[in-house]
Each structure stands twice: as structure tokens, then as C-alpha cells.
XYZ file of N, CA and C in Angstrom:
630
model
N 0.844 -1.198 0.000
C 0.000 0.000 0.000
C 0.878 1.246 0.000
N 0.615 2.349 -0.759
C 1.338 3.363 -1.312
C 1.594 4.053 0.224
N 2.119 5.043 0.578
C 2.000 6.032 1.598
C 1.179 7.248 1.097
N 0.646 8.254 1.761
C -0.580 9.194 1.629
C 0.458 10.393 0.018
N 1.397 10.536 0.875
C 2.496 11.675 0.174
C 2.761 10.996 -1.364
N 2.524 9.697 -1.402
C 3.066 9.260 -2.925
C 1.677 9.025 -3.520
N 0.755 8.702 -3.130
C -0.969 8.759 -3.173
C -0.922 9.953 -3.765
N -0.468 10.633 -3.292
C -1.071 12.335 -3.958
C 0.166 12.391 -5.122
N 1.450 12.417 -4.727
C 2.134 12.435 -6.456
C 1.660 11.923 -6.912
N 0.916 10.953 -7.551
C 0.661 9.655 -8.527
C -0.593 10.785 -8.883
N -1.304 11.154 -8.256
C -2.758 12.101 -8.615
C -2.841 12.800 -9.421
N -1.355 13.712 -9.098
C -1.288 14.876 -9.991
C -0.077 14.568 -11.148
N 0.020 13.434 -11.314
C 1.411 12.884 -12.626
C 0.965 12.209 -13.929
N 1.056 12.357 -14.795
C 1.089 11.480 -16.020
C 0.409 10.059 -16.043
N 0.736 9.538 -16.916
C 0.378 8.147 -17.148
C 1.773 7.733 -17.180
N 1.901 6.268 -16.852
C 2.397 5.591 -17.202
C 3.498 5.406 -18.275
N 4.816 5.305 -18.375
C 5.660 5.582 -19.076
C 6.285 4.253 -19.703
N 5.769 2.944 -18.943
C 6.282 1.699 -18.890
C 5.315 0.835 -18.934
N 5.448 0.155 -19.145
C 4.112 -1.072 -19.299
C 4.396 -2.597 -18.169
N 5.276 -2.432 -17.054
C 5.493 -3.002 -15.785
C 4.403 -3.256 -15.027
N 3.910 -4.017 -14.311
C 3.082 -3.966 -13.179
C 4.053 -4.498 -12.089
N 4.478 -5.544 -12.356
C 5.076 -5.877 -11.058
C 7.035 -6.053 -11.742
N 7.452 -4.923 -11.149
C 8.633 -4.493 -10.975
C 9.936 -5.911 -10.617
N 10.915 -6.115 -11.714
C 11.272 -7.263 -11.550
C 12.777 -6.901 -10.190
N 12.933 -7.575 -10.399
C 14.685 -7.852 -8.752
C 15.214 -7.260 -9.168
N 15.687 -6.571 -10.361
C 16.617 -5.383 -10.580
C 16.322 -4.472 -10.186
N 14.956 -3.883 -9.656
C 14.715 -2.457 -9.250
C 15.120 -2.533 -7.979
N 15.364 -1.352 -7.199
C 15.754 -1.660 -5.984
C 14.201 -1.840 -5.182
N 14.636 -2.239 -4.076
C 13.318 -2.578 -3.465
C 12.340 -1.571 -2.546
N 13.242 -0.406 -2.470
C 12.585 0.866 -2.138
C 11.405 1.582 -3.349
N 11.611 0.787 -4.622
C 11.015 1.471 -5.585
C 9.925 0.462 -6.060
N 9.812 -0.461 -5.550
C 9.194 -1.496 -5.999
C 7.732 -1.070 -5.953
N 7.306 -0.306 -4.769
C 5.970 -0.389 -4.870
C 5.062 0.901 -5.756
N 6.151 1.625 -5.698
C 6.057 3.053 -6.519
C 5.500 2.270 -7.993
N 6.740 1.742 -8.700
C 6.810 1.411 -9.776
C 5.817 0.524 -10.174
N 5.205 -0.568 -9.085
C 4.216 -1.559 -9.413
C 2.726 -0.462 -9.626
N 2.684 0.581 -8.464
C 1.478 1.339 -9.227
C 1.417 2.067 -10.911
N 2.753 2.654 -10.780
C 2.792 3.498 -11.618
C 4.264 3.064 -12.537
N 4.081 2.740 -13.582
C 5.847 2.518 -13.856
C 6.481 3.578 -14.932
N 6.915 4.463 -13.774
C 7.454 5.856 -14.679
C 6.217 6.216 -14.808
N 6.729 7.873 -15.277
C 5.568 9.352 -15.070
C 6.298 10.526 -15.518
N 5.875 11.465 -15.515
C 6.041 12.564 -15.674
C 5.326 13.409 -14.645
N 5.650 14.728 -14.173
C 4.706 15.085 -13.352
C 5.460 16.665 -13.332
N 4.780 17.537 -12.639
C 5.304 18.937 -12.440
C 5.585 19.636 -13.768
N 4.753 19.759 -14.851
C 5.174 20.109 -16.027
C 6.643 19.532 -16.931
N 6.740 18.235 -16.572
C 7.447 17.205 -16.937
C 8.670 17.386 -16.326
N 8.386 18.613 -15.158
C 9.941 18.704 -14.799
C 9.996 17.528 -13.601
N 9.714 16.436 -13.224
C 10.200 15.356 -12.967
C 9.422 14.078 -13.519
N 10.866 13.391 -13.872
C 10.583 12.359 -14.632
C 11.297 11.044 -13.871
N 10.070 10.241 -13.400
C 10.218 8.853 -12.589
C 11.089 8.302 -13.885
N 11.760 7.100 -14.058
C 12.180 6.380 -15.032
C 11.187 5.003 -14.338
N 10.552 4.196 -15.833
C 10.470 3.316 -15.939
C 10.728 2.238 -15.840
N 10.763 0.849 -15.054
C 11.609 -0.231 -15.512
C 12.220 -0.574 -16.557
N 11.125 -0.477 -17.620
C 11.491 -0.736 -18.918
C 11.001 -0.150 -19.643
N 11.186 1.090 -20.437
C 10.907 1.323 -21.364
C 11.112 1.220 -23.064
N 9.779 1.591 -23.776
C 9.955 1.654 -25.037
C 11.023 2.498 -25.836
N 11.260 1.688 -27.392
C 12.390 2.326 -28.391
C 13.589 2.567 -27.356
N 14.228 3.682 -27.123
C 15.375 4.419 -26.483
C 15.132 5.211 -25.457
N 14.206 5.064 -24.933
C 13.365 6.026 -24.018
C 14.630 5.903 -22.854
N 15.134 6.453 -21.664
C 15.622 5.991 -20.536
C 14.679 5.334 -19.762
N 15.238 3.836 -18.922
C 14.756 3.448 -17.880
C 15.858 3.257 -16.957
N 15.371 2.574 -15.925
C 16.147 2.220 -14.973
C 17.389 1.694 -15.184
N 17.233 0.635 -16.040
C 18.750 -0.095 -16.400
C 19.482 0.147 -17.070
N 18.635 1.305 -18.492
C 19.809 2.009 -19.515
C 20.120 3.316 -18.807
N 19.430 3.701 -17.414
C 20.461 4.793 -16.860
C 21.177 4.279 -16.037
N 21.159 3.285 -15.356
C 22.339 2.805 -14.154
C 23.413 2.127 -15.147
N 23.333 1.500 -16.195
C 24.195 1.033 -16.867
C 25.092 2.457 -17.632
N 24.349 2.985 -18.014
C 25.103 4.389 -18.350
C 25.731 5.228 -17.642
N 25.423 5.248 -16.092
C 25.686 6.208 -14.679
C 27.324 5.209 -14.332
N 26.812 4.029 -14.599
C 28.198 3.327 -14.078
C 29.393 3.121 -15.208
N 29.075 3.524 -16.433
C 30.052 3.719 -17.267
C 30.722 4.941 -17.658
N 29.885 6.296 -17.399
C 29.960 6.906 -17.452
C 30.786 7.621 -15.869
N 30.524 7.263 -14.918
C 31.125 7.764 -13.580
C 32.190 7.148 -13.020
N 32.026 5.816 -12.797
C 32.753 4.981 -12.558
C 32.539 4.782 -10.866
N 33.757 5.307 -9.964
C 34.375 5.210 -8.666
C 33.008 5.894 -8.089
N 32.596 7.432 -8.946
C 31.914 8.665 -8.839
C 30.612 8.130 -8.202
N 29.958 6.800 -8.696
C 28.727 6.727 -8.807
C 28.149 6.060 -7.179
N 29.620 5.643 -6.362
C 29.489 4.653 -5.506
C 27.885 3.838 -5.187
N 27.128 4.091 -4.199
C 25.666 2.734 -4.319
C 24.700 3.965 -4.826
N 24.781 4.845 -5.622
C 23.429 5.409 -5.706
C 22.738 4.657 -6.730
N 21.515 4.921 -7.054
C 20.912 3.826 -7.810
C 19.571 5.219 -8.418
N 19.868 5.665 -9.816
C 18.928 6.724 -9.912
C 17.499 6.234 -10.393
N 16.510 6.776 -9.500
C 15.627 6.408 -9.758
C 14.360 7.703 -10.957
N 14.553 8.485 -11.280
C 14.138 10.013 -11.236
C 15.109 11.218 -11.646
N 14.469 11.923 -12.592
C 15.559 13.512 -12.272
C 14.470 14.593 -12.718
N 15.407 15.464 -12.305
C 14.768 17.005 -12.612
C 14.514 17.761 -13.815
N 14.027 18.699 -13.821
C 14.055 19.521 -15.217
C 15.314 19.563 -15.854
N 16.243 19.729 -15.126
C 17.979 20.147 -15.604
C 18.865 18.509 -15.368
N 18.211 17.406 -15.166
C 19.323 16.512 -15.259
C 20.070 15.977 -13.717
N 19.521 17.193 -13.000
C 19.931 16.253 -11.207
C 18.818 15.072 -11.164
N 19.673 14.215 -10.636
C 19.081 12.804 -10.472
C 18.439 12.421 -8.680
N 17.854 11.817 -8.925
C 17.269 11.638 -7.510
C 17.533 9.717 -7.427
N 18.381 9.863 -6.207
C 18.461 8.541 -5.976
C 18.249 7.245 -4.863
N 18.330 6.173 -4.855
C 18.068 5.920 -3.605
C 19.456 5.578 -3.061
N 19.902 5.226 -2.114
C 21.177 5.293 -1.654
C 21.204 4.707 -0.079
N 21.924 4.254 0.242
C 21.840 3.188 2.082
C 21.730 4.779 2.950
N 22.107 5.663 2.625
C 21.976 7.137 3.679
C 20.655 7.054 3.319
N 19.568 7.110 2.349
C 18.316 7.730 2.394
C 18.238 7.853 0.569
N 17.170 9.174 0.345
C 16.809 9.655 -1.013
C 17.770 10.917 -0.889
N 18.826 10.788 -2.205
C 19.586 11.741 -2.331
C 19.352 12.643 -3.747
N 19.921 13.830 -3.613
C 20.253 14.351 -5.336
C 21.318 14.045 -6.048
N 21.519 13.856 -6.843
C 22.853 13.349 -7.189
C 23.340 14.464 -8.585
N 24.230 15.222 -8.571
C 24.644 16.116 -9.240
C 25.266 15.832 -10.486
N 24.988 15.533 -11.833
C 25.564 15.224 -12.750
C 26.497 15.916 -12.745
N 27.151 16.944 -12.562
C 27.692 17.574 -13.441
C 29.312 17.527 -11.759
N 28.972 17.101 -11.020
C 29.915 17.225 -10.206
C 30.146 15.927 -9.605
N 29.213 14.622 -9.589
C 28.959 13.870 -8.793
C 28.581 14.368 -7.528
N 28.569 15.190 -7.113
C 28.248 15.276 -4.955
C 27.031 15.101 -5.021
N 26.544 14.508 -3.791
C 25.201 14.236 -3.454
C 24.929 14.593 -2.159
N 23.260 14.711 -2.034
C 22.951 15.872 -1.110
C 21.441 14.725 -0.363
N 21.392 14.237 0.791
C 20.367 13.417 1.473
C 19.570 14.447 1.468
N 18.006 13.834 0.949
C 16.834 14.868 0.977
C 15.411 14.095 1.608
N 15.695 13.246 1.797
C 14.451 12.764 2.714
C 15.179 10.933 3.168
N 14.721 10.991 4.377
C 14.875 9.330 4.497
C 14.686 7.846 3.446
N 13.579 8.392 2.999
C 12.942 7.106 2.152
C 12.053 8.151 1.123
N 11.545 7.028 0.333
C 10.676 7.763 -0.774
C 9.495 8.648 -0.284
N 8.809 7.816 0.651
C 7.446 8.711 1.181
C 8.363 10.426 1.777
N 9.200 10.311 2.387
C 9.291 11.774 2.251
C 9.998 12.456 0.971
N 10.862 11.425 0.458
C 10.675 12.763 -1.343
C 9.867 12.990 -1.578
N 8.832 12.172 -1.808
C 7.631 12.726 -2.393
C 6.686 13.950 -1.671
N 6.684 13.689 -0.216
C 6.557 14.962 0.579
C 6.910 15.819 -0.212
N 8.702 15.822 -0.179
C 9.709 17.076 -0.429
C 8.795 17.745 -2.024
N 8.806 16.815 -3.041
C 8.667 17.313 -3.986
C 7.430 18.248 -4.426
N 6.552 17.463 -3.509
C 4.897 18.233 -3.543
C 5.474 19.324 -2.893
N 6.046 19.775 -1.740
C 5.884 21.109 -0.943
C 6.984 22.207 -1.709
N 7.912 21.674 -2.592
C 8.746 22.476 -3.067
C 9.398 22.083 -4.708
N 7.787 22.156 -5.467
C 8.322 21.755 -6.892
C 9.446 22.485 -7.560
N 9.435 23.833 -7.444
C 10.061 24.790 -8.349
C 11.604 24.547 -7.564
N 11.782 24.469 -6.306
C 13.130 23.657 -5.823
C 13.578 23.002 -5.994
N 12.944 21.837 -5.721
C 13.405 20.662 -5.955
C 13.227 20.121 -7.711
N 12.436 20.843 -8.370
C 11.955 20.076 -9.698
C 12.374 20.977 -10.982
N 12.148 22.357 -10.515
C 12.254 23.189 -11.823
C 11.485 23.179 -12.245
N 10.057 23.205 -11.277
C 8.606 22.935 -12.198
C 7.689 24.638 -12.623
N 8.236 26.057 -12.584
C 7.779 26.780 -12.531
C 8.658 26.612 -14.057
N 9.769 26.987 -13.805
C 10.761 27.180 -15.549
C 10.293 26.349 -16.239
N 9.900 24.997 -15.944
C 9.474 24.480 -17.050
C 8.229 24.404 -17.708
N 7.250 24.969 -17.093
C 5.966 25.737 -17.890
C 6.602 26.591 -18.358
N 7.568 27.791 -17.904
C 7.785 28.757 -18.849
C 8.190 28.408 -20.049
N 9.638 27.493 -20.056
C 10.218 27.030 -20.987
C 9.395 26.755 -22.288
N 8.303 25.510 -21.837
C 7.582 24.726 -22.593
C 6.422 25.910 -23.359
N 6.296 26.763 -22.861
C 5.320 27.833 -22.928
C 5.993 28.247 -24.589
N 7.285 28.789 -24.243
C 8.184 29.453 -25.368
C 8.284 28.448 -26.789
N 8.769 27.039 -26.284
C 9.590 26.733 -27.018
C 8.915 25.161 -27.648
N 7.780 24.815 -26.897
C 7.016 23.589 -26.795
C 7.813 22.660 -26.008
N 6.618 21.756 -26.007
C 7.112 20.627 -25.136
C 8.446 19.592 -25.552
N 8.743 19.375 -24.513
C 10.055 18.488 -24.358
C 9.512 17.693 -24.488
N 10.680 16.286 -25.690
C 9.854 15.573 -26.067
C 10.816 14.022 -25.374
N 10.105 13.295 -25.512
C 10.337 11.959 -24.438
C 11.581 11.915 -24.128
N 12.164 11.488 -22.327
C 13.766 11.672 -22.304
C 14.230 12.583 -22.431
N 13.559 14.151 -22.718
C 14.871 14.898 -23.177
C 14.919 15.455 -21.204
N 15.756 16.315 -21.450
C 16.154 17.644 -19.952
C 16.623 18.844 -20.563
N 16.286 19.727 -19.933
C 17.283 21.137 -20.687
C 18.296 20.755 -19.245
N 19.641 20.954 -20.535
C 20.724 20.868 -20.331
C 21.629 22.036 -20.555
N 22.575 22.716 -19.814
C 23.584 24.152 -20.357
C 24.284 23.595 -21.424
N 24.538 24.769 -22.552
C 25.562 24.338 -22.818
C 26.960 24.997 -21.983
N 27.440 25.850 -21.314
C 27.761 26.011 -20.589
C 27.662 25.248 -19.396
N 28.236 24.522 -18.641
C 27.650 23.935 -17.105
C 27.514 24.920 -16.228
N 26.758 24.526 -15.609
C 26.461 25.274 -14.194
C 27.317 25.294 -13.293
N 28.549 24.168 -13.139
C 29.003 23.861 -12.683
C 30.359 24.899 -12.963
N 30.374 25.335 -13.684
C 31.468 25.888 -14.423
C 31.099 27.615 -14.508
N 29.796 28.075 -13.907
C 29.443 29.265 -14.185
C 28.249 29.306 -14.967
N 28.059 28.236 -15.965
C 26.914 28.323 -16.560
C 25.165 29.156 -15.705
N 24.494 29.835 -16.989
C 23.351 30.643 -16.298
C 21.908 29.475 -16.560
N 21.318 29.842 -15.359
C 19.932 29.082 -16.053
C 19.181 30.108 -16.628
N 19.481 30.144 -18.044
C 18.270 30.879 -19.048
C 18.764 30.133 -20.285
N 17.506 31.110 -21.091
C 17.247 30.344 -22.549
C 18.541 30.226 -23.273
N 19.728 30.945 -23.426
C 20.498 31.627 -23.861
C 21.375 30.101 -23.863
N 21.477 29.389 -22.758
C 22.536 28.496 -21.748
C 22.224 27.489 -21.746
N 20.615 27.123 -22.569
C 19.912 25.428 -22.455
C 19.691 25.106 -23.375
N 19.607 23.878 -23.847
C 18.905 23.565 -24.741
C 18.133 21.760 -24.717
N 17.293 21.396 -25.274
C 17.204 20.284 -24.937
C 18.127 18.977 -25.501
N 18.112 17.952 -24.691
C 18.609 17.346 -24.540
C 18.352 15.647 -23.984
N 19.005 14.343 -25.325
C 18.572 13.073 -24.377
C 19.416 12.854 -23.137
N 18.815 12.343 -22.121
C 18.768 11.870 -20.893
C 20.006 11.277 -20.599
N 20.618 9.824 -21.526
C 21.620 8.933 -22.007
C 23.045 10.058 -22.153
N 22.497 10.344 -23.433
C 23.547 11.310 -24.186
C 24.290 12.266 -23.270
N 23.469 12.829 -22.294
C 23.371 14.330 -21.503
C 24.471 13.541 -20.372
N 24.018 12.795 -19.866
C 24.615 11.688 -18.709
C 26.034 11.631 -19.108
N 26.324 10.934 -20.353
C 27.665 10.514 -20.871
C 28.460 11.268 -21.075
N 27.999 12.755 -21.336
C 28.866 13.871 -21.139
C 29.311 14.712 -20.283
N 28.174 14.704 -19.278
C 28.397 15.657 -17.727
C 29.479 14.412 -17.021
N 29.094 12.997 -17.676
C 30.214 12.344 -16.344
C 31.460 12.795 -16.576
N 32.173 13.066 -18.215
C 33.184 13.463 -18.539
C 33.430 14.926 -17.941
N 32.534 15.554 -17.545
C 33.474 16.972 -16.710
C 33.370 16.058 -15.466
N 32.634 15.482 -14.804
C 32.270 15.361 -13.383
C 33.748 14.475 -12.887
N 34.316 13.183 -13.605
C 35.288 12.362 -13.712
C 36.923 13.601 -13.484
N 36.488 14.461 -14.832
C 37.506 15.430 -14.646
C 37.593 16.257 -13.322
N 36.275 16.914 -12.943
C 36.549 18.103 -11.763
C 37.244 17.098 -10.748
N 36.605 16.282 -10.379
C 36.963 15.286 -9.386
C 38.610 14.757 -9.613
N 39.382 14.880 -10.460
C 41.094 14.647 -10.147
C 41.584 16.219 -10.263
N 40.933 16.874 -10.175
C 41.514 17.983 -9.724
C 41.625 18.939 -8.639
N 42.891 19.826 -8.165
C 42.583 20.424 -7.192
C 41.715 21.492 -6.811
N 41.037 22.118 -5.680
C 40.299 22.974 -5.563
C 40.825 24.476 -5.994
N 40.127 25.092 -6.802
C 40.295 26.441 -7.638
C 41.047 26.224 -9.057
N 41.445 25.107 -9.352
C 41.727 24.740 -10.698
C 40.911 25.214 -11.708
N 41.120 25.795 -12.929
C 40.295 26.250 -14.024
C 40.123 24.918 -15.035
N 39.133 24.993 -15.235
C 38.554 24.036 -16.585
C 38.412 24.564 -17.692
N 38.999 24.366 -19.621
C 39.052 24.307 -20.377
C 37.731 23.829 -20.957
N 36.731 24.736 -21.226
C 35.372 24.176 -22.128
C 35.227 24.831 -23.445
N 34.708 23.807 -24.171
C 34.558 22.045 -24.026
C 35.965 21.393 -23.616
N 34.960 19.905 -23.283
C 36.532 18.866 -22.866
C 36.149 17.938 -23.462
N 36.992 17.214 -24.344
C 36.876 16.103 -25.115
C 35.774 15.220 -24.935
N 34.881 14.889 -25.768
C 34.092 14.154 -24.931
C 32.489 14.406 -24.936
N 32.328 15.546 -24.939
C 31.137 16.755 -24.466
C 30.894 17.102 -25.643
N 29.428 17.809 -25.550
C 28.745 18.174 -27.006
C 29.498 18.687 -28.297
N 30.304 19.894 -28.024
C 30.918 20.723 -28.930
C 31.904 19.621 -29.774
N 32.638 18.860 -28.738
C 33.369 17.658 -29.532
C 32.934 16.469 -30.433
N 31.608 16.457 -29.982
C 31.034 15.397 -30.361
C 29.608 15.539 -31.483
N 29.682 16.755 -31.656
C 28.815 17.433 -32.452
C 29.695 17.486 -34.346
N 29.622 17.221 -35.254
C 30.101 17.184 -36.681
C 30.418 18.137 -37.383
């Protein structure tokens, strides 16, 4: 039986993103019951997006982002297990501390509720915080809807100075977006504190663009 706080996300979210009912042993077991109601969603003006067990075509799910998080991060990724991310690509994970954020673009992670029933608290009482759910009506307002998997992503990082406006985002797949923030995140991380970064870095859009 759901808890009251995830009762009410599920109310105000999407349909169904996955065609799962009962969530197989690869999911972690904190997510199991989430996912058996609902498998994957959208919700907050798509600025959070549950991942699916399994999803259709190339869509991200669970296993083509943990398989991608762990190739892409490596050491970086230690037990988080992403279940979810934001308008911009922070991941929400589950983790033996609790429900964390997990920062693409730096790896650090930040404990935000014990267990799922209070993310979901968190997320209802503070969408535009935690979700980016005010920008992304605006966004979507301007520019239309984001279309399956994507995130606005900087091209600039944030991490690096990057601004959140139109100027600095653009959309972006989920996979793709992942495989490139791990390449700064891998980098910031062997370096010392106040070190300057060279953007682009091998690896990342501008390089990998034709």
C-alpha cells in the first residue's frame, strides 16, 4: 500500500511511461511499490521524470540509466541507484543514507528525505526547488514541449558558471546528456580545488557534435 504523500504524487502525474506492473529484482526494493502502481511518469510540467523499468524504443529506464551512470562515472557513482531527475538533469536517488540528489555535473550528493514517502513529501511542498517545475511551464510555454527523455541541459555547465536561461539550455537526451556531464564530473573530481577548466573537454557536445 502506497503512503498518503506518494498517493497524492501519482494524482497529480502522467500516465504511465512503462508497461510493468510488477517491478522485476533489478529495481531496488525501495522502488518497488512506486513502480508496481505506476511505472514511470512525468509530473510537475514534466519537470520530474520517474524512469520506468522498462521502457519503449530508447526512451531511458532504470537499467539504460544505471548502466550508463556506471560507465559513465565509474568510482563517482558509488551505491546510488537513480531512480528520477529534474528539469535540468539532477538525479534523484536511492542510496543506504536515504533519497539523495545526485549532481551530474559534479557527482556530490545531497540526502533529501529518508525514504521515498518523504521525497515525495519534499517534492509536492517544493516543486520549483526541488523540480524546476515553474521554468518548465515557462520554458515549454516558449519553445514547446520536451519531447520523451529529453532535460534542458547548459551548454555552458552550471558547474562551471553556466546561467539558467534560454540563452545556456537547450534540450537534450537523458543517455547522451549523462555521458557527457560524467566526462566533466570524472575530470573536476582529479583535480585540485580552484583549478580552471578548459570548455569544451573532449568528450562533451561541442566535440562530439560534426
Amino acid at each position: 500500500m502506497l503512503s498518503d504523500s506518494l498517493e497524492r504524487l501519482l494524482a497529480v502525474a502522467g500516465p504511465p511511461l512503462g508497461a510493468t506492473t510488477s517491478p522485476p529484482s533489478r529495481a531496488p526494493e525501495a522502488l518497488s511499490p512506486l513502480l508496481a502502481a505506476r511505472d514511470g511518469f512525468l509530473a510537475s510540467f514534466s519537470a520530474l521524470h520517474v524512469f520506468p523499468v522498462e521502457a519503449p524504443d530508447d526512451h531511458p529506464d532504470l537499467g539504460s540509466v544505471h548502466a550508463t551512470l556506471t560507465s559513465a562515472y565509474g568510482p563517482l557513482l558509488g551505491e546510488h541507484r537513480a531512480f528520477a531527475q529534474d528539469l535540468f538533469g539532477v538525479l534523484f536517488t536511492v542510496h543506504p543514507d536515504g533519497v539523495c540528489t545526485f549532481d551530474p555535473e559534479t557527482a556530490e550528493h545531497e540526502v533529501i528525505a529518508d525514504g521515498l514517502d518523504g521525497w515525495a513529501e519534499a517534492v509536492l511542498a517544493e516543486p520549483e526547488a526541488l523540480l524546476g517545475a515553474a521554468f518548465a511551464f515557462d520554458w515549454q510555454e516558449r519553445h514547446g514541449a520536451l519531447r520523451a527523455g529529453e532535460r534542458l541541459v547548459p551548454l555552458m555547465p552550471f558547474a562551471l558558471g553556466g546561467e539558467y536561461d534560454d540563452a545556456n539550455l537547450e534540450p537534450r537526451g537523458t543517455l547522451l546528456a549523462l555521458r557527457e556531464r560524467g566526462v566533466l564530473a570524472r575530470t573536476l573530481a582529479g583535480l585540485p580545488d580552484g583549478a580552471e577548466v578548459e570548455w569544451p573537454l573532449p568528450g562533451t557536445r561541442e566535440e562530439t557534435v560534426a
